[in-house]
XYZ file of C-alpha atoms in Angstrom:
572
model
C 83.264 12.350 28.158
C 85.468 9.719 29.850
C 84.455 6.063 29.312
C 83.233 3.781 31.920
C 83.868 0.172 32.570
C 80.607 -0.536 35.243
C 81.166 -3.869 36.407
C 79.279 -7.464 34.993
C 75.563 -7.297 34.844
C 74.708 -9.516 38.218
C 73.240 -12.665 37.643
C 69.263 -12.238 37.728
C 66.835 -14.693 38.772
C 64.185 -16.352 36.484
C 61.089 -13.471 36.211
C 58.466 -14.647 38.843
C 54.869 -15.258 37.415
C 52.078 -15.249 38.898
C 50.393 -17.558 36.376
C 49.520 -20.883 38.093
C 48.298 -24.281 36.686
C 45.768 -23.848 38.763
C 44.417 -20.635 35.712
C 43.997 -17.048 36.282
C 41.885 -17.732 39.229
C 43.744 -19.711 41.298
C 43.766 -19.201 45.127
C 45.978 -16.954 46.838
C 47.669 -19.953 48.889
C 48.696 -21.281 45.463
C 50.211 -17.570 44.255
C 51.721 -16.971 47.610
C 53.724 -20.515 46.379
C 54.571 -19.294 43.052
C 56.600 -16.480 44.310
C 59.320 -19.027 45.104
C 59.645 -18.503 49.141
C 57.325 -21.358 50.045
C 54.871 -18.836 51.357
C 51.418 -20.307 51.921
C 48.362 -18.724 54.500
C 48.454 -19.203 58.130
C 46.123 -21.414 59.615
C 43.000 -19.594 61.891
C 44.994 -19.748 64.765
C 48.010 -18.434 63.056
C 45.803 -15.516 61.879
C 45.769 -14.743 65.314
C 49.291 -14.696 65.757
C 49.048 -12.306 62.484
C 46.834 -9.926 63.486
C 48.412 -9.341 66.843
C 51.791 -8.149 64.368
C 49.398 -5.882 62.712
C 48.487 -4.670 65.872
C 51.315 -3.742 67.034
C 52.652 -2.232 64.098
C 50.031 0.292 63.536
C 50.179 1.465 66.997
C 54.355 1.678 66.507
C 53.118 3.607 63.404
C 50.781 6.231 65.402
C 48.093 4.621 64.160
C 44.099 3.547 65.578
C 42.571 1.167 63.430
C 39.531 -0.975 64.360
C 39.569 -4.934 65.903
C 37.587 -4.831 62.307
C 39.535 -3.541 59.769
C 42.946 -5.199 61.421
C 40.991 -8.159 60.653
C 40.530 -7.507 57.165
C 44.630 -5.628 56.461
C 45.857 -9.093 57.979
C 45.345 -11.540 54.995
C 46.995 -8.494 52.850
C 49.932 -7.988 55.460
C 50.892 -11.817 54.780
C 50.740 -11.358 51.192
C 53.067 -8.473 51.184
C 55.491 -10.214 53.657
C 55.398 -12.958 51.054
C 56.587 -10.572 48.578
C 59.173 -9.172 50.724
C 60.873 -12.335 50.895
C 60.345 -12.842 47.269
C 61.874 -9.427 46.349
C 65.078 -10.525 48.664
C 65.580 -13.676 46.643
C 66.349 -11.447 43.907
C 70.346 -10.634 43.408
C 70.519 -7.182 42.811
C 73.754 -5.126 42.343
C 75.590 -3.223 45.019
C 75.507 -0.445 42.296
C 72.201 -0.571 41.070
C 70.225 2.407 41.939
C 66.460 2.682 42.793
C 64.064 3.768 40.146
C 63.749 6.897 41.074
C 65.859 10.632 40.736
C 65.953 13.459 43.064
C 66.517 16.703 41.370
C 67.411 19.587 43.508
C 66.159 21.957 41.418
C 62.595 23.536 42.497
C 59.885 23.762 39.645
C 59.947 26.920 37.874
C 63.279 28.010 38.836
C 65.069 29.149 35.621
C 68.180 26.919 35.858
C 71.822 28.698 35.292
C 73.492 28.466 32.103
C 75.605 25.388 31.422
C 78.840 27.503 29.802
C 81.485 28.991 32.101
C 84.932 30.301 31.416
C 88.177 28.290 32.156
C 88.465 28.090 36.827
C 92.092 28.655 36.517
C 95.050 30.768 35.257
C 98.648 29.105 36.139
C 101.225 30.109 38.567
C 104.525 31.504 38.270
C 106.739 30.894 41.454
C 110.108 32.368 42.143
C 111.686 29.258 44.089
C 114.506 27.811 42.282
C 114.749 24.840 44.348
C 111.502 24.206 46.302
C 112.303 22.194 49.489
C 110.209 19.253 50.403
C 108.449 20.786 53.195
C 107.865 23.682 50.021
C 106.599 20.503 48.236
C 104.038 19.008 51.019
C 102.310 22.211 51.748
C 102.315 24.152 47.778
C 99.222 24.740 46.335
C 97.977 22.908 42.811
C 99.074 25.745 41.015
C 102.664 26.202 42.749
C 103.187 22.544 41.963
C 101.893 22.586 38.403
C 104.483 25.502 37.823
C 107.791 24.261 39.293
C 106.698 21.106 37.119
C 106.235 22.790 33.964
C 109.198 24.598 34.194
C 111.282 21.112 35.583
C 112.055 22.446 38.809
C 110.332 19.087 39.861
C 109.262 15.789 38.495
C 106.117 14.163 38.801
C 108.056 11.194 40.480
C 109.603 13.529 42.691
C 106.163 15.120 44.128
C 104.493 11.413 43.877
C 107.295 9.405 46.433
C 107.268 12.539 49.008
C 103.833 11.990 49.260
C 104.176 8.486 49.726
C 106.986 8.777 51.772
C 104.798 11.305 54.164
C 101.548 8.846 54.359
C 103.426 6.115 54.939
C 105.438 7.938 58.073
C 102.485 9.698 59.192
C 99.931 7.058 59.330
C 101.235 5.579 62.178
C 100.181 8.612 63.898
C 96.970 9.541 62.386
C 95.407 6.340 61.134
C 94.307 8.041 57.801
C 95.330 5.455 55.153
C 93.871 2.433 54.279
C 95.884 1.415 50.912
C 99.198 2.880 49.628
C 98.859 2.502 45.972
C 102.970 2.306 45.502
C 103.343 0.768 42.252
C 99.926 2.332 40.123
C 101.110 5.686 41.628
C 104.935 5.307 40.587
C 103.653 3.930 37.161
C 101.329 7.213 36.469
C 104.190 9.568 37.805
C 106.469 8.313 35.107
C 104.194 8.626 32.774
C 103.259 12.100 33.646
C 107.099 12.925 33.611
C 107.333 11.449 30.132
C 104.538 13.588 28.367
C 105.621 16.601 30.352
C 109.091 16.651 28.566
C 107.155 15.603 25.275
C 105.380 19.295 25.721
C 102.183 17.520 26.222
C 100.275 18.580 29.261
C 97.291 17.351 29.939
C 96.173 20.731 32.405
C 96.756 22.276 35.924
C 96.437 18.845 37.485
C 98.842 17.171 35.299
C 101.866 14.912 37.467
C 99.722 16.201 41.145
C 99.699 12.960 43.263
C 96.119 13.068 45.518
C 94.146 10.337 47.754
C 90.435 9.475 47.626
C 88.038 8.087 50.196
C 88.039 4.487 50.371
C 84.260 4.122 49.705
C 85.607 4.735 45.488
C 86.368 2.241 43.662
C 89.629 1.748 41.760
C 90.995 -1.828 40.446
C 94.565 -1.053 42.010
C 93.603 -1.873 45.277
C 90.352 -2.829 47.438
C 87.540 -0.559 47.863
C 86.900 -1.194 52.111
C 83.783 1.464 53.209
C 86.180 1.575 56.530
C 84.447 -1.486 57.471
C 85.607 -5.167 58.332
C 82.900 -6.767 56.553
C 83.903 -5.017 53.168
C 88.604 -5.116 54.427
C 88.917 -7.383 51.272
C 86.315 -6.342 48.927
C 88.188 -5.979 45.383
C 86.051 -4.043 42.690
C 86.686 -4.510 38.780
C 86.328 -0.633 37.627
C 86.936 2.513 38.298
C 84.758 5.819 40.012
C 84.271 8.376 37.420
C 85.718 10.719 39.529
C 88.903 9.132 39.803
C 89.180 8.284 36.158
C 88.549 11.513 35.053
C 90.879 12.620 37.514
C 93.804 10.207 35.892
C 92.936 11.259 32.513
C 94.007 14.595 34.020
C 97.204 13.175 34.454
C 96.459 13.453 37.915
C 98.534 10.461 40.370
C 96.115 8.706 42.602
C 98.582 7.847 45.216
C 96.164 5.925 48.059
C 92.913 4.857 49.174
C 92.509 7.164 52.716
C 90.232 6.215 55.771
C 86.796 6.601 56.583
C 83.961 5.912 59.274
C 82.661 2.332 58.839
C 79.909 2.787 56.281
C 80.639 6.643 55.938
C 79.869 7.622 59.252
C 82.139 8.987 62.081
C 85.904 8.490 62.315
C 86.347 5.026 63.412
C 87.219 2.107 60.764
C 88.550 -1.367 61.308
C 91.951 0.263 61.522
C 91.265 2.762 64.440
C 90.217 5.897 64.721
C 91.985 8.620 62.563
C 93.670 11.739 64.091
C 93.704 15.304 63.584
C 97.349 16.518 62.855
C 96.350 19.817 65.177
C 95.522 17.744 67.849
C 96.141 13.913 67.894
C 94.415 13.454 70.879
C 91.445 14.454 69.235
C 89.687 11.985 66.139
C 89.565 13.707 62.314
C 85.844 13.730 62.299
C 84.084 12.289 59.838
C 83.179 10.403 57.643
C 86.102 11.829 55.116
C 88.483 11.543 57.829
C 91.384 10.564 56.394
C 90.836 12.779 53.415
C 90.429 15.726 56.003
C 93.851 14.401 57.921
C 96.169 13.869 55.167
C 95.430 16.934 53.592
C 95.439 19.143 56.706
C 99.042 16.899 57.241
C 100.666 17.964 53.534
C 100.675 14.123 52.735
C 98.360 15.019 49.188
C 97.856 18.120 48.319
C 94.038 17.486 47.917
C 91.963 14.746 47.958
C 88.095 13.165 47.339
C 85.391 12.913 50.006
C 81.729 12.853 50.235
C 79.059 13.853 52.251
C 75.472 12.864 53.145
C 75.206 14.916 56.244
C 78.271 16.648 57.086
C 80.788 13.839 55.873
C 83.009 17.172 54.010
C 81.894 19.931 55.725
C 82.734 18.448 59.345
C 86.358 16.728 58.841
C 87.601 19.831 57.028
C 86.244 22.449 59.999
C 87.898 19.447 62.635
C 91.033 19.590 60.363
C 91.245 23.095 59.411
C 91.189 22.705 55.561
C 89.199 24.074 52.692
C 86.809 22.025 51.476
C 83.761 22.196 48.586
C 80.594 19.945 48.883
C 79.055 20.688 45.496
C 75.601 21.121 44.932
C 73.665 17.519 44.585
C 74.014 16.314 41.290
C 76.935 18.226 40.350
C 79.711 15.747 39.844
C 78.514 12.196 39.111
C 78.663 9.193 41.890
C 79.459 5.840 39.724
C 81.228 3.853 41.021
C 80.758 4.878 44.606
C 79.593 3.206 47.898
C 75.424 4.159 48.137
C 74.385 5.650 51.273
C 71.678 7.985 50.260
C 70.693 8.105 46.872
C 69.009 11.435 47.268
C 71.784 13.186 49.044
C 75.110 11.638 48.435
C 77.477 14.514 47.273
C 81.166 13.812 46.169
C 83.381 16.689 46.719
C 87.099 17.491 47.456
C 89.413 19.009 50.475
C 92.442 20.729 49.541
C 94.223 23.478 51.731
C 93.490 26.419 48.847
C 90.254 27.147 47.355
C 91.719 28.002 44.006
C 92.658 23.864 44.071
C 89.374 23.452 44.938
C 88.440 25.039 41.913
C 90.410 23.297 39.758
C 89.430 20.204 41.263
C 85.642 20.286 41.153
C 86.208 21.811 37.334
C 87.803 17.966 36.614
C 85.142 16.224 38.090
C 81.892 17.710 37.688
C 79.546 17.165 34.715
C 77.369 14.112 33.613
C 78.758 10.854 32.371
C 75.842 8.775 31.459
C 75.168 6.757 33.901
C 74.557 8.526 37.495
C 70.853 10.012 35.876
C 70.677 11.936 38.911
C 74.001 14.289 37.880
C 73.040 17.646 36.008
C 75.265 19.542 33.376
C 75.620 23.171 34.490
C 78.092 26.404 34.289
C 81.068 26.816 36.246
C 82.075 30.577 36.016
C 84.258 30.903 38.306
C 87.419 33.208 37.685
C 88.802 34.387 40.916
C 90.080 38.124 40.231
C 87.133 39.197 39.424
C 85.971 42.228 42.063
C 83.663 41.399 44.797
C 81.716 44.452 44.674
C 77.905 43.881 43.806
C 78.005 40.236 45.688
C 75.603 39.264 48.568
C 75.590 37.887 51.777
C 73.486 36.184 54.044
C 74.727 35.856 57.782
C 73.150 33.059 59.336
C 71.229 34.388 62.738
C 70.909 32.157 65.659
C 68.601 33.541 68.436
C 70.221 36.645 69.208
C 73.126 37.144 67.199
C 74.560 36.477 63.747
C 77.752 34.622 62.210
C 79.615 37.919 62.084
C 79.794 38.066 65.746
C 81.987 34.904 66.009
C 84.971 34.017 64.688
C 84.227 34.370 60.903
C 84.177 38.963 62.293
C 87.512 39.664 60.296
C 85.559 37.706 57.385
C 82.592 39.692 57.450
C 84.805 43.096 57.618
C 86.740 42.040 54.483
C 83.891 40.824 52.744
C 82.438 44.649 53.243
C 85.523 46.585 52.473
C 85.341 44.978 49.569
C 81.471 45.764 48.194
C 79.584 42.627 49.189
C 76.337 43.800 50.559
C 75.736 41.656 54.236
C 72.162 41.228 56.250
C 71.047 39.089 58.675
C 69.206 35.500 57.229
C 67.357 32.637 59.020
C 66.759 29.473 57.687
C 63.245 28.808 57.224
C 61.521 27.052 60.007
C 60.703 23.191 59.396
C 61.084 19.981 61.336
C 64.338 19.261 60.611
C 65.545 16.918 62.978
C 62.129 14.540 61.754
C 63.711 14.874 58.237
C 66.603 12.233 58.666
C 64.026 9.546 58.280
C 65.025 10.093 54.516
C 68.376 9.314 54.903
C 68.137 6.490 57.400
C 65.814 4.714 55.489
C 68.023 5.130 52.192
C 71.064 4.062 54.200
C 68.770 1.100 55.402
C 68.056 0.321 52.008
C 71.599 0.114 50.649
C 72.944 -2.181 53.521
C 70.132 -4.126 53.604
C 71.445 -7.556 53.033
C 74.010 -6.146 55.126
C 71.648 -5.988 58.303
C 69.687 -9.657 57.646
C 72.687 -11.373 56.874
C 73.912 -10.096 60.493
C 77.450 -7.847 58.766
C 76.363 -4.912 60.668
C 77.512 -6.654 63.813
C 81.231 -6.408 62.908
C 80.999 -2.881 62.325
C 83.710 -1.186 64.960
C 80.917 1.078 66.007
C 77.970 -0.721 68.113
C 76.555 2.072 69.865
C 72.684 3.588 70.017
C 73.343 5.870 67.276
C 75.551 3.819 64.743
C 74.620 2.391 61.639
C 73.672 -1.306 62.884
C 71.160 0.216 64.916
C 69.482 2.619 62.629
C 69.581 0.077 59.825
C 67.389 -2.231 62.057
C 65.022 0.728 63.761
C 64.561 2.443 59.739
C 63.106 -0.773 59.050
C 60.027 -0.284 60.863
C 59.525 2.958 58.762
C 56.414 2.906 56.980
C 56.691 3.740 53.069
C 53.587 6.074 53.882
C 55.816 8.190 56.277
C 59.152 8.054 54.274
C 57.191 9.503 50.925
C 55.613 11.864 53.927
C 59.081 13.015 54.564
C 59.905 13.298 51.110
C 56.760 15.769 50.231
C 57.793 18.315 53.479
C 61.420 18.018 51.421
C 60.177 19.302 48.197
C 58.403 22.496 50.489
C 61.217 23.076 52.264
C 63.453 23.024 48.856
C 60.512 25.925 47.547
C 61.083 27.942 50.828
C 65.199 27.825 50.707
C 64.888 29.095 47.025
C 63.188 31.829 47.894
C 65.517 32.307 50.723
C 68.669 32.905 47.797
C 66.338 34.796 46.124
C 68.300 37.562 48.013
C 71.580 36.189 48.134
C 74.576 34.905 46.463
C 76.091 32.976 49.375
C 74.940 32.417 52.728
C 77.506 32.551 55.195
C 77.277 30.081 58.413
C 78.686 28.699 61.614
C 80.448 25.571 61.012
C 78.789 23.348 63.393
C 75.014 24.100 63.031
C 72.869 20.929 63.208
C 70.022 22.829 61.322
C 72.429 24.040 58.587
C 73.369 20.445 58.260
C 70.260 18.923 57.805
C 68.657 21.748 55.717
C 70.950 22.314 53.191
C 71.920 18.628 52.408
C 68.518 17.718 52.446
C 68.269 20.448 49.493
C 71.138 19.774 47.883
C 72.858 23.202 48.030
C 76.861 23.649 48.004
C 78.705 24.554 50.799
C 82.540 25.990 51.149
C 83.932 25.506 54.807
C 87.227 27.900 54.780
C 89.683 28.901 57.758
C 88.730 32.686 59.182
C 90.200 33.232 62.089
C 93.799 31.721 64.247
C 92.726 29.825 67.009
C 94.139 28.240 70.112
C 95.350 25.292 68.405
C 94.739 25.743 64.838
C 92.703 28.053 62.381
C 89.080 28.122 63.038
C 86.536 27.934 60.262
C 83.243 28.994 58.796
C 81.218 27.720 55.873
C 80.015 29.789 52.875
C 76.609 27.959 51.666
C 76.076 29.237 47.725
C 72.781 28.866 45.541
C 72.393 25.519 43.517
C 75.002 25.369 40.669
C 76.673 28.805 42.588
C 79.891 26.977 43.477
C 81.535 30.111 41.462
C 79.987 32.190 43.738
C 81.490 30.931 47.302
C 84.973 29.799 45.244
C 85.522 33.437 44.671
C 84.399 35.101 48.225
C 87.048 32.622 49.714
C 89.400 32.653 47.068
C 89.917 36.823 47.556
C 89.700 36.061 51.208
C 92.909 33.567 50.938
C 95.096 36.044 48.527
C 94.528 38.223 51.490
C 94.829 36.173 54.542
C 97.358 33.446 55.595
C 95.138 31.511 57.808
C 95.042 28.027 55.171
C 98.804 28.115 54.653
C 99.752 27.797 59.096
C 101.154 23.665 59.464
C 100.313 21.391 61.838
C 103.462 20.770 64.101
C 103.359 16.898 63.474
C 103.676 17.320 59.727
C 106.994 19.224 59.637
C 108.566 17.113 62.510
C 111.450 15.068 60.640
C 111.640 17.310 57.809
């Protein structure tokens, strides 16, 4: 398992006591002053000031409570503001998580087994001199071959790739750091142990990006937002270090919505190479862009609510959000604790495979990341396999674009019927994540960062940080207890099914399956007007085999992920 260097322990604060020399039954004035905020009981008149807070709280809340027992909450409502204000005073880590683990995984589910065979067989190409425009747009596996058999050098693959971001970027606004020197360094060294005959694996000498919210000592770790443009962070994701002990070339920190959330960061808005006009989506937008754009043949995202998932279908590239829990989140930017996902965008799901077989597993420290199989082998026959097709009102999936899909996946023995997701008050659900989000940036919002976030609008982060605040614990664990249901009633859902296959877009797909923590595979299906349209393949939790191989039959048969955007092949 690799090693990881978390950063130093934060300085703590002296442990607060409660013990007074006043004894054990001193007066709550004298307590409130032990917590170390100066805190001390409001006078009779400023009870009245007090009680008109609770007042208005509880009826914010929904609530009715008495002139009476307002009266009587009031003294307790000061003593718990008291604490607040102690509990700030108290450093705690950007990287410290909350005592507390969401599993995924509904009670009395029998969980799959932890074994699975090898995701990937290697390529043999024909090419005898691959061209660089061959280069930009190969899959994993063409790459790995024409290395291994020195048609190519690591160094090669690693400064057309930074040749193409750097170029690029002016038009799509997808890069935040070119890691130059650490990437040349790691090529050579991949070149090196390549002629030794010492290969690492199928990712050996690949150069790739990550999202900017991972951190990595060769450059600084932004979130896509100003208040963060400098921060420098002393280790290293898991994800990406397992990646590099892979052999893999990390090659440059790509763009993201301020605080994971949209396409806008402090250096614009990034493009979509179809459509330039048009932003990347988000929040993995420059993950989604310079993949789409053949500037890395893959790189690392995440997703809270669509962060994967909505860039790649914007984009037009393959992309995996693995179940919750899957692959491990040190040494990545918090949003949600209970939903965070890391996952990866590549134009092939085969790479996708490989890629999520390199990352995935426990590594000690994210307690919230679960060991399980990963049998996935992609020629294995289809026959046997079933599908869900989401229904909307009147129709299903198979009536859209994802038709041809739905034919193949037929002719080729998977069993289809209509599904619907089961009904629950989705759109009430999100308290979870805002408040979680809240949470993470909450010195953040009191210290007044938010307000240099590019985005200021009604539905951006500064705002919710400052409206989640007035969420009562009662009606966050509320939230959290309809979660657990609706993670019973989904189960029983795939109790039927081995993938579930969806519109892209679908607010309620969204929310529901992030919420429970099940992967989901967005794949091009169909040519559209501008650029291939996609659907998204949801799978059971731990079933990323399952939706890897429906797509991966579907792209040995189709050409639909190989078409180029006409701004990446201008020049070359």
């Amino acid at each position: 398992m690799p090693e990881f260097n978390p950063a130093p322990a934060p300085q703590r604060r002296a442990p607060i006591s409660p013990q007074t020399t006043d004894g054990p039954r001193s007066s709550r004035r004298t307590w409130l002053g032990a917590l170390g905020v100066g805190a001390v009981l409001p006078s009779t008149s400023g009870r009245r000031d007090e009680a008109d807070d609770v007042r208005a709280a509880q009826r914010l809340a929904g609530l009715a409570f008495t002139d009476q027992e307002i009266a009587q909450a009031t003294p307790l409502v000061t003593t718990q503001r008291a604490a607040f204000a102690a509990l700030r005073s108290f450093a705690v880590d950007r990287f410290t998580d909350p005592a507390f683990q969401f599993d995924p995984w509904p009670a009395g589910l029998v969980r799959p087994p932890r074994e699975g065979p090898s995701p990937y067989s290697f390529v043999t190409v024909t090419e005898q001199v691959p061209t660089d425009l061959d280069l930009a747009f190969a899959s994993i596996g063409e790459l790995g071959a024409w290395l291994r058999a020195g048609r190519v050098t690591a160094r090669r693959l690693t400064e057309l790739s930074l040749q193409r971001l750097a170029r690029l970027d002016a038009a799509l606004k997808c890069v935040v750091t070119l890691l130059r020197e650490h990437a040349l360094a790691a090529a050579d060294r991949a070149d090196r142990e390549l002629a030794a005959g010492q290969p690492r694996g199928p990712l050996h000498g690949i150069p790739f990006g990550a999202k900017d919210l991972l951190a990595h000592p060769a450059g600084p770790t932004t979130f896509g937002a100003e208040p963060f443009r400098d921060q420098h962070l002393d280790l290293t994701a898991t994800v990406l270090e397992r990646l590099e002990r892979q052999g893999a070339v990390l090659v440059a920190k790509l763009s993201l919505g301020a605080l994971a959330m949209g396409d806008r960061w402090f250096g614009g808005m990034t493009r979509n190479p179809w459509n330039p006009e048009q932003g990347s989506s988000g929040s993995s937008a420059g993950s989604a862009a310079a993949t789409a754009a053949g500037l890395v043949p893959f790189a690392l995202g995440s997703e809270t609510l669509g962060s994967i998932v909505s860039p790649a279908a914007r984009c037009s590239v393959t992309a995996l959000r693995p179940t919750f829990g899957a692959v491990p989140r040190t040494g990545a930017m918090a949003l949600s604790w209970t939903m965070d996902k890391l996952g990866v965008l590549a134009r092939h799901a085969d790479d996708c495979a490989l890629v999520f077989d390199a990352i995935r597993g426990t590594d000690g420290r994210d307690l919230m990341t679960r060991d399980a199989g990963f049998p996935f082998d992609s020629l294995l026959p289809l026959r046997g396999l079933r599908v869900g097709l989401l229904r909307t009102g009147a129709s299903d999936v198979s009536e859209g674009p994802a038709r041809d899909f739905v034919a193949f996946l037929r002719d080729q023995g998977v069993a289809t019927a209509p599904v619907e997701w089961p009904k629950f008050p989705y759109s009430a659900l999100r308290v979870i994540l805002e408040v979680e989000a809240a949470t993470a940036f909450d010195e953040l919002t009191r210290d007044g960062g938010v307000r240099a976030l590019a985005d200021q609008s009604d539905r951006a982060w500064p705002n919710l940080f400052r409206a989640a605040r007035f969420v009562p614990a009662v009606e966050y664990l509320r939230a959290s207890r309809v979660r657990t249901d609706l993670m019973r009633a989904v189960a029983q859902v795939f109790a039927d099914f081995d993938a579930i296959l969806t519109p892209t877009h679908t607010g309620e797909t969204l929310l529901c399956t992030n919420l429970t923590g099940h992967p989901a595979l967005a794949l091009p299906v169909a040519a559209g007007e501008r650029q291939p349209r996609l659907a998204t393949l949801i799978g059971p939790l731990f079933g990323e085999a399952f939706i890897l191989r429906l797509a991966s039959a579907w792209q040995r048969a189709t050409t639909h992920h190989r078409q180029r955007p006409a701004l990446a092949t201008r020049g070359d």
